[in-house]
mmCIF file of C-alpha atoms in Angstrom:
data_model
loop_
_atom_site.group_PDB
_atom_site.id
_atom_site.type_symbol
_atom_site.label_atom_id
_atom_site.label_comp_id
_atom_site.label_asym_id
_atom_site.label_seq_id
_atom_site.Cartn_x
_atom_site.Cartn_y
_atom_site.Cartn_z
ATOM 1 C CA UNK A 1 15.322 10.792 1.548
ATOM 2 C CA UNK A 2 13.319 11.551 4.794
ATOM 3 C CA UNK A 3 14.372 9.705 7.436
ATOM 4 C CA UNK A 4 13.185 7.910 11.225
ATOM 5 C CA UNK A 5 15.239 7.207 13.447
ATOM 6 C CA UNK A 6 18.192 7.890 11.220
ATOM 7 C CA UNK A 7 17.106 5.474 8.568
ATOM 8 C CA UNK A 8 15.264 6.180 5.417
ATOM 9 C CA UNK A 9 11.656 5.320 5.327
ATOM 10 C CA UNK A 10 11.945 3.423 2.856
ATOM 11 C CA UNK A 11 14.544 1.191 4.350
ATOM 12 C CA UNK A 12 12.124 0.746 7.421
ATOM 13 C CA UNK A 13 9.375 -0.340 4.838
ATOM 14 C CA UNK A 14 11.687 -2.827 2.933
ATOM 15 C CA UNK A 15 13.231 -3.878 6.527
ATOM 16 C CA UNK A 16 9.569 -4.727 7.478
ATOM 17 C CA UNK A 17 8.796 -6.965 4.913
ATOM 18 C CA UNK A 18 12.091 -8.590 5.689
ATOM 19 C CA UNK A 19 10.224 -10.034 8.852
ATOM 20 C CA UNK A 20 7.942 -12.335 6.901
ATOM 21 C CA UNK A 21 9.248 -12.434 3.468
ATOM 22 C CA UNK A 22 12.392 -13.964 1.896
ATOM 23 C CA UNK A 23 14.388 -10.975 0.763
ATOM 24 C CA UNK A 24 14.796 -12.710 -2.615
ATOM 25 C CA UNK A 25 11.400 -12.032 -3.296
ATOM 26 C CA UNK A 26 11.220 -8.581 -2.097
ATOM 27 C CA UNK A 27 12.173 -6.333 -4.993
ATOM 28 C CA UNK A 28 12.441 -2.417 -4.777
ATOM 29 C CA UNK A 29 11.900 -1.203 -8.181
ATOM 30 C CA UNK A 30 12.484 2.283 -8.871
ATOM 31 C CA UNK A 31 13.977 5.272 -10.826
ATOM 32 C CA UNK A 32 15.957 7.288 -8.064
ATOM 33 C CA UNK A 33 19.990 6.745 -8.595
ATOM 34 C CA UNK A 34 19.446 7.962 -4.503
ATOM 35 C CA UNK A 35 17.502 5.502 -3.939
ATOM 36 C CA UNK A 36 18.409 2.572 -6.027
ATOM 37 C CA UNK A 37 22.270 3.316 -4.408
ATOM 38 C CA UNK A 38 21.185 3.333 -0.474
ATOM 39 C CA UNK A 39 19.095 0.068 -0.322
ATOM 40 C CA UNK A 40 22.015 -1.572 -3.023
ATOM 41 C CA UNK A 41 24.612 -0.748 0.246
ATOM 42 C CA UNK A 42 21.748 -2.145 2.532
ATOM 43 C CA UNK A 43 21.836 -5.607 1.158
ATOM 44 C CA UNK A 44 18.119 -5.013 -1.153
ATOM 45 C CA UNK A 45 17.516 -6.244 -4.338
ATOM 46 C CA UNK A 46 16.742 -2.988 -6.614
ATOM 47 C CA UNK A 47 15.651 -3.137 -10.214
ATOM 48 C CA UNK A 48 16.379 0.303 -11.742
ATOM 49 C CA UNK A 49 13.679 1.286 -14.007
ATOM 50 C CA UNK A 50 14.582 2.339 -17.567
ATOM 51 C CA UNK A 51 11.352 3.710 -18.024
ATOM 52 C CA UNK A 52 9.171 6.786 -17.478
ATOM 53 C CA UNK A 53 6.005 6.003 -14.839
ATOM 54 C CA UNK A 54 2.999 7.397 -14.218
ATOM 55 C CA UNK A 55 2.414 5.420 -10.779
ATOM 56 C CA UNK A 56 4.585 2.700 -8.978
ATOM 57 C CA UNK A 57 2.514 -0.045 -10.015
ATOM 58 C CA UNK A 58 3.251 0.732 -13.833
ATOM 59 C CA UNK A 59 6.983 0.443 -12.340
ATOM 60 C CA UNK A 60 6.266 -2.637 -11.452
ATOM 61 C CA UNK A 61 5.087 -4.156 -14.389
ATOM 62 C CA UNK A 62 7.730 -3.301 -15.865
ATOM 63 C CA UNK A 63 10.041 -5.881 -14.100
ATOM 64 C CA UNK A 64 7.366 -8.197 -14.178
ATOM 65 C CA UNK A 65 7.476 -8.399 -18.075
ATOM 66 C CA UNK A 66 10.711 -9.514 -17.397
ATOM 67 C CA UNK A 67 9.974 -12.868 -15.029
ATOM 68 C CA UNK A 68 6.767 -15.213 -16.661
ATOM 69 C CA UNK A 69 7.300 -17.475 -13.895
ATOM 70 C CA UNK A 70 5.623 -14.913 -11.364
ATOM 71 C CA UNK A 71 1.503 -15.259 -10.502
ATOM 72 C CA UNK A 72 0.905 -12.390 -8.405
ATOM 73 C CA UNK A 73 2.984 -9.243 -7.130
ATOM 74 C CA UNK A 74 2.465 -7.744 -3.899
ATOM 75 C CA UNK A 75 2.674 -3.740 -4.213
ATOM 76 C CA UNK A 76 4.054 -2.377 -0.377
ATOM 77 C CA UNK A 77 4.068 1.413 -1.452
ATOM 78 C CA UNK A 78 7.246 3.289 0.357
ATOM 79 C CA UNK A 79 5.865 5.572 2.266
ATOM 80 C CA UNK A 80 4.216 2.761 4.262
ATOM 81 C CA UNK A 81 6.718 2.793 7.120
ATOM 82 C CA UNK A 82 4.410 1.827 10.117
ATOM 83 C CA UNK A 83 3.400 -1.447 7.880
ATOM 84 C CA UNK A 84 2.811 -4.450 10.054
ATOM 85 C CA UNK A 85 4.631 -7.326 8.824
ATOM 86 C CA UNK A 86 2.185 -9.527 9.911
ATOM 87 C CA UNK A 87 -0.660 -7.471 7.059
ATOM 88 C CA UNK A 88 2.162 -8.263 4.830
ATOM 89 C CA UNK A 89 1.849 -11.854 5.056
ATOM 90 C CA UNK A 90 -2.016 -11.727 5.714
ATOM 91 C CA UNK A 91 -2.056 -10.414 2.239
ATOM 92 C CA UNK A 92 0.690 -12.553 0.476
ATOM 93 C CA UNK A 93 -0.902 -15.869 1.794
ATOM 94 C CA UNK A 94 -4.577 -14.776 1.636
ATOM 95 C CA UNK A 95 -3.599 -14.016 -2.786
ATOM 96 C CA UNK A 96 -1.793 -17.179 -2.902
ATOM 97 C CA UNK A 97 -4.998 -19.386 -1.545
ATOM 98 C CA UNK A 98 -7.895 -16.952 -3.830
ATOM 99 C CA UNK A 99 -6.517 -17.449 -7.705
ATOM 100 C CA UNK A 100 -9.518 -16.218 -8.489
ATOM 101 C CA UNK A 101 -9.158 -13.192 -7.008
ATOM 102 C CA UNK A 102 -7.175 -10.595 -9.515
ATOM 103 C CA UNK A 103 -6.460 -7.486 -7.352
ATOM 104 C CA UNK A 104 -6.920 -7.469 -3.569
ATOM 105 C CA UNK A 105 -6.194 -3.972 -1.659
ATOM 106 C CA UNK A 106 -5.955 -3.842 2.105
ATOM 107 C CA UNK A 107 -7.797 -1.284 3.561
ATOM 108 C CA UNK A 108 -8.972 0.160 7.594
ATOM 109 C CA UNK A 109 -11.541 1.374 9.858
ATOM 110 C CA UNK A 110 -12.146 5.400 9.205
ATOM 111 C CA UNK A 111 -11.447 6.410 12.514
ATOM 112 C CA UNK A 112 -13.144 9.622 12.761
ATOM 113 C CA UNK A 113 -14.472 12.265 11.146
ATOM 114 C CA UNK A 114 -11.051 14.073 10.827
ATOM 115 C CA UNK A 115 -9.737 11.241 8.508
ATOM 116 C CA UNK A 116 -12.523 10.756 6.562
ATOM 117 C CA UNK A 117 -12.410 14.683 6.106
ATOM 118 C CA UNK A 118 -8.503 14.317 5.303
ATOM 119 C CA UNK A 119 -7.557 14.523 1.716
ATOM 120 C CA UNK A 120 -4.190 13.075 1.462
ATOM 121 C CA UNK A 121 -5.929 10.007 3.059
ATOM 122 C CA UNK A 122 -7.297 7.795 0.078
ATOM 123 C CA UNK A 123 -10.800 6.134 1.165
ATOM 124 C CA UNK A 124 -13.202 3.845 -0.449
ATOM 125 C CA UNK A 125 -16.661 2.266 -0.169
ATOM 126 C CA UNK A 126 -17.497 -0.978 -0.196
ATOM 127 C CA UNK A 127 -20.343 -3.742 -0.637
ATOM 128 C CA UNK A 128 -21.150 -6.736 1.017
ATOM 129 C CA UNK A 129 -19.262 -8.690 -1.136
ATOM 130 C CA UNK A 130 -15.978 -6.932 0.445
ATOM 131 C CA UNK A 131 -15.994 -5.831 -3.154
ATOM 132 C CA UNK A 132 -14.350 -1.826 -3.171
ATOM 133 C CA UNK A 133 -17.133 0.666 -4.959
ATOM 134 C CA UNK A 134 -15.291 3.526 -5.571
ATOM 135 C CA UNK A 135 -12.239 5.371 -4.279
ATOM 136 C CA UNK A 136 -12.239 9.147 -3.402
ATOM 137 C CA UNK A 137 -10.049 11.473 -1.272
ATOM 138 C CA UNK A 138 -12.801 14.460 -0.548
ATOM 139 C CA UNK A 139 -15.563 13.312 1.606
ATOM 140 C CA UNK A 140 -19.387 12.970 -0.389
ATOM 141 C CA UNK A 141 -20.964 12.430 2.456
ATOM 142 C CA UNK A 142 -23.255 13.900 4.658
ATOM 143 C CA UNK A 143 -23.589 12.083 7.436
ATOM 144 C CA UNK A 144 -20.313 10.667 9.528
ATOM 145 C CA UNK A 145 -22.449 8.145 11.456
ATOM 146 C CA UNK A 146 -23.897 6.533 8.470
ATOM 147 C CA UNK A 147 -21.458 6.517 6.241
ATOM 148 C CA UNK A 148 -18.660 5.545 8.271
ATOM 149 C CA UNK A 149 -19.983 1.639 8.207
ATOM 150 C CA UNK A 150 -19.099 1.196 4.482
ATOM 151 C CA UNK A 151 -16.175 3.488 4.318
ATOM 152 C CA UNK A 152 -12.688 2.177 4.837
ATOM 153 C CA UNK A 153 -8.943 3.587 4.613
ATOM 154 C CA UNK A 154 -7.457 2.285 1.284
ATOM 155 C CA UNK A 155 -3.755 1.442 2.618
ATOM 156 C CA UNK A 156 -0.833 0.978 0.094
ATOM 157 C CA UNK A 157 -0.672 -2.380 0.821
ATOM 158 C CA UNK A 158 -2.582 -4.383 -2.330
ATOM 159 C CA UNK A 159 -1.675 -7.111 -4.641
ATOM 160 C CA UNK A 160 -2.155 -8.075 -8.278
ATOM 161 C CA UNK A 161 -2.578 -11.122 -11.043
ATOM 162 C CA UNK A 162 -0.625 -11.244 -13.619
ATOM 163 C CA UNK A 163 -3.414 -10.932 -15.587
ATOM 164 C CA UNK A 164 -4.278 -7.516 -13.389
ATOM 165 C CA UNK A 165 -0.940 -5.837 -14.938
ATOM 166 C CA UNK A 166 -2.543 -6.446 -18.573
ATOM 167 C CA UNK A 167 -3.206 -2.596 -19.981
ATOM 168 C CA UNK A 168 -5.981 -1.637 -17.817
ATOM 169 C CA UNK A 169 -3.547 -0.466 -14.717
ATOM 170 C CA UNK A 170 -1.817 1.564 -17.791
ATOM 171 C CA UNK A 171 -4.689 3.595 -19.193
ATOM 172 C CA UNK A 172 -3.606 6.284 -16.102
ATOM 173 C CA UNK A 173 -5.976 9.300 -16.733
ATOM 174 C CA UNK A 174 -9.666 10.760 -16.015
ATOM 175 C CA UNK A 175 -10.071 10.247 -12.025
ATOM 176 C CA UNK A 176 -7.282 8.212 -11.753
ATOM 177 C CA UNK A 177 -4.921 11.014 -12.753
ATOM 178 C CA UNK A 178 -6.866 13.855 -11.222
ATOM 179 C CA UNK A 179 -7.484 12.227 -7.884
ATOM 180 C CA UNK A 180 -4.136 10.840 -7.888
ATOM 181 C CA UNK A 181 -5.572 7.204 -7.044
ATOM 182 C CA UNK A 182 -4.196 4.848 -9.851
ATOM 183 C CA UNK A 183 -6.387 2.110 -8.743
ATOM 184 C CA UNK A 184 -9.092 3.995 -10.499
ATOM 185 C CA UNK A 185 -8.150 3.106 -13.686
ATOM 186 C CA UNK A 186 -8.811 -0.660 -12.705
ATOM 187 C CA UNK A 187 -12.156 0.104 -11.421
ATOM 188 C CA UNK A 188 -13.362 2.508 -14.432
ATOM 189 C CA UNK A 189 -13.501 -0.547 -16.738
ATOM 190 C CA UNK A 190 -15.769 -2.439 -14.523
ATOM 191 C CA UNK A 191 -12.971 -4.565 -12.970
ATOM 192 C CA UNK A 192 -13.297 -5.855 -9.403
ATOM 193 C CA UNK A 193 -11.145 -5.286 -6.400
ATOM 194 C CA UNK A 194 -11.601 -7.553 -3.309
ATOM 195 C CA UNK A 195 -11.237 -5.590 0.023
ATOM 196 C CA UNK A 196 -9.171 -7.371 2.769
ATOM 197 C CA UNK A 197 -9.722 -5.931 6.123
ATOM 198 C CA UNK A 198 -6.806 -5.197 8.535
ATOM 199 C CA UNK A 199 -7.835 -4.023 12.098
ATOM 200 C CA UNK A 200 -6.108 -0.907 12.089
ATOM 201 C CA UNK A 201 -5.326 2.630 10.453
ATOM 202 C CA UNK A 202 -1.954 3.409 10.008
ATOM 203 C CA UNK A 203 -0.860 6.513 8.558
ATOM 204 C CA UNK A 204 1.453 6.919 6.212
ATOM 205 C CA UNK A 205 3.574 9.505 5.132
ATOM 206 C CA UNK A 206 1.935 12.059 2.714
ATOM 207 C CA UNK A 207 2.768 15.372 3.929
ATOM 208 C CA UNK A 208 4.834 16.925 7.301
ATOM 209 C CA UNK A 209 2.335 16.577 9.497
ATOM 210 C CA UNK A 210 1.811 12.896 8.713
ATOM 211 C CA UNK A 211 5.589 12.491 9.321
ATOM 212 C CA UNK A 212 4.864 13.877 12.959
ATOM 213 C CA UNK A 213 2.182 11.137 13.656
ATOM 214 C CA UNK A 214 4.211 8.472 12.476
ATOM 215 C CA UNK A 215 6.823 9.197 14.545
ATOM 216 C CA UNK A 216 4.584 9.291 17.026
ATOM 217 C CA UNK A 217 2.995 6.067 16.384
ATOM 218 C CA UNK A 218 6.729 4.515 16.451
ATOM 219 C CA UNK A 219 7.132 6.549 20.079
ATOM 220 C CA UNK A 220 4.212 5.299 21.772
ATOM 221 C CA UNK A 221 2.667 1.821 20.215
ATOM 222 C CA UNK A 222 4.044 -0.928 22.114
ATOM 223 C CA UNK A 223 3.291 -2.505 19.160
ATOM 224 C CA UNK A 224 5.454 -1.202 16.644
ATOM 225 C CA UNK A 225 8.611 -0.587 19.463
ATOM 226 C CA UNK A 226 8.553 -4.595 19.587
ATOM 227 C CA UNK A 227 8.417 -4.288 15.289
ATOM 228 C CA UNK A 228 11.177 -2.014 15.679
ATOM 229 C CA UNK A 229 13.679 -3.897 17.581
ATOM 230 C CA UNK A 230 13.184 -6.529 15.121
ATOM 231 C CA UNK A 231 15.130 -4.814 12.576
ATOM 232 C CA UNK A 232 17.258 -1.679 14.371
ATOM 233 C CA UNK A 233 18.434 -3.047 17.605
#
């Protein structure tokens, strides 16, 4: 497990959502015996899965068959570790107030051309309905200055119905498997998903050289240093 500040990121994630959320309802589902051992020492609640997964969501599900009591799941992927706890609960209380709503992804402001140009950086377009268009990782478009109004950052930071988890999010192929962007498979059968705005990009850890900004992010945002000394000092 990668680690920040001599802490795995997925700790910081989980310690994150800590801030705002009870850690009885903060679950970290997954099929590492690595993983599933570390946060079990650091006081998480880990369901091991005990299947094979195409995409965490699909993990998900799986412990959701087990609890009918539950409307909605919040998905906070792991490699999210400059989340904002504050997104978190945006997100959480903004699902519990829209039941209408079935799947709700956070997404960003493009920043430049650089990210919109950066493939390990899913993006999407969306209407004026905040309703998400389509979801891509290598740029269409021509034009930065144009296209940059309806293009947006999709974070791993979304949440789901119950009714969302039905077998749509499991048909995982076509686009959704090529492009690596399981939300896709949602969209494909003409299914909606609400886009709720947060004010800014935060990168998350993809590749080396994302690990280098997010450390630098930690280093210099006076922002997340306060976030920080929530949970490690």
């Amino acid at each position: 497990m990668i680690e920040i500040q001599d802490m795995p990121i997925i700790e910081h994630v989980w310690r994150r959502a800590k801030i705002v959320l009870p850690s009885s309802d903060i679950i970290i589902a997954t099929d590492s015996d690595l993983i599933a051992s570390h946060m079990t020492l650091a006081g998480a609640t880990v369901y091991r899965s005990k299947k094979s997964h195409e995409s965490g969501t699909s993990r998900a599900k799986e412990f959701l068959d087990l609890d009918n009591e539950i409307d909605f799941v919040v998905i906070l992927q792991a490699d999210e570790a400059l989340v904002k706890p504050n997104d978190l609960k945006t997100l959480y209380e903004f699902m519990a107030m829209n039941k209408n709503l079935h799947f709700v992804n956070t997404v960003s402001p493009i920043i430049d051309a650089n990210q919109l140009n950066d493939t390990s950086v899913v993006k999407c377009t969306i209407d004026y309905q905040k309703q998400i268009m389509f979801m891509f990782r290598s740029n269409p478009f021509r034009n930065y200055l144009e296209s940059h109004k309806h293009t947006f950052s999709v974070n791993g930071l979304f949440a789901l119905s119950k009714r969302a988890f039905g077998s749509s999010l499991e048909v995982y192929g076509g686009l959704a498997s090529t492009e690596s962007i399981e939300q896709l498979s949602y969209l494909s059968q003409g299914k909606s998903i609400f886009a709720l705005e947060t004010e800014e990009y935060l990168p998350s850890v993809n590749t080396i050289e994302d690990l280098d900004k997010v450390r630098d992010h930690l280093a210099t945002s006076e922002e997340q240093i306060v976030i920080l000394k929530n949970y490690l000092f």
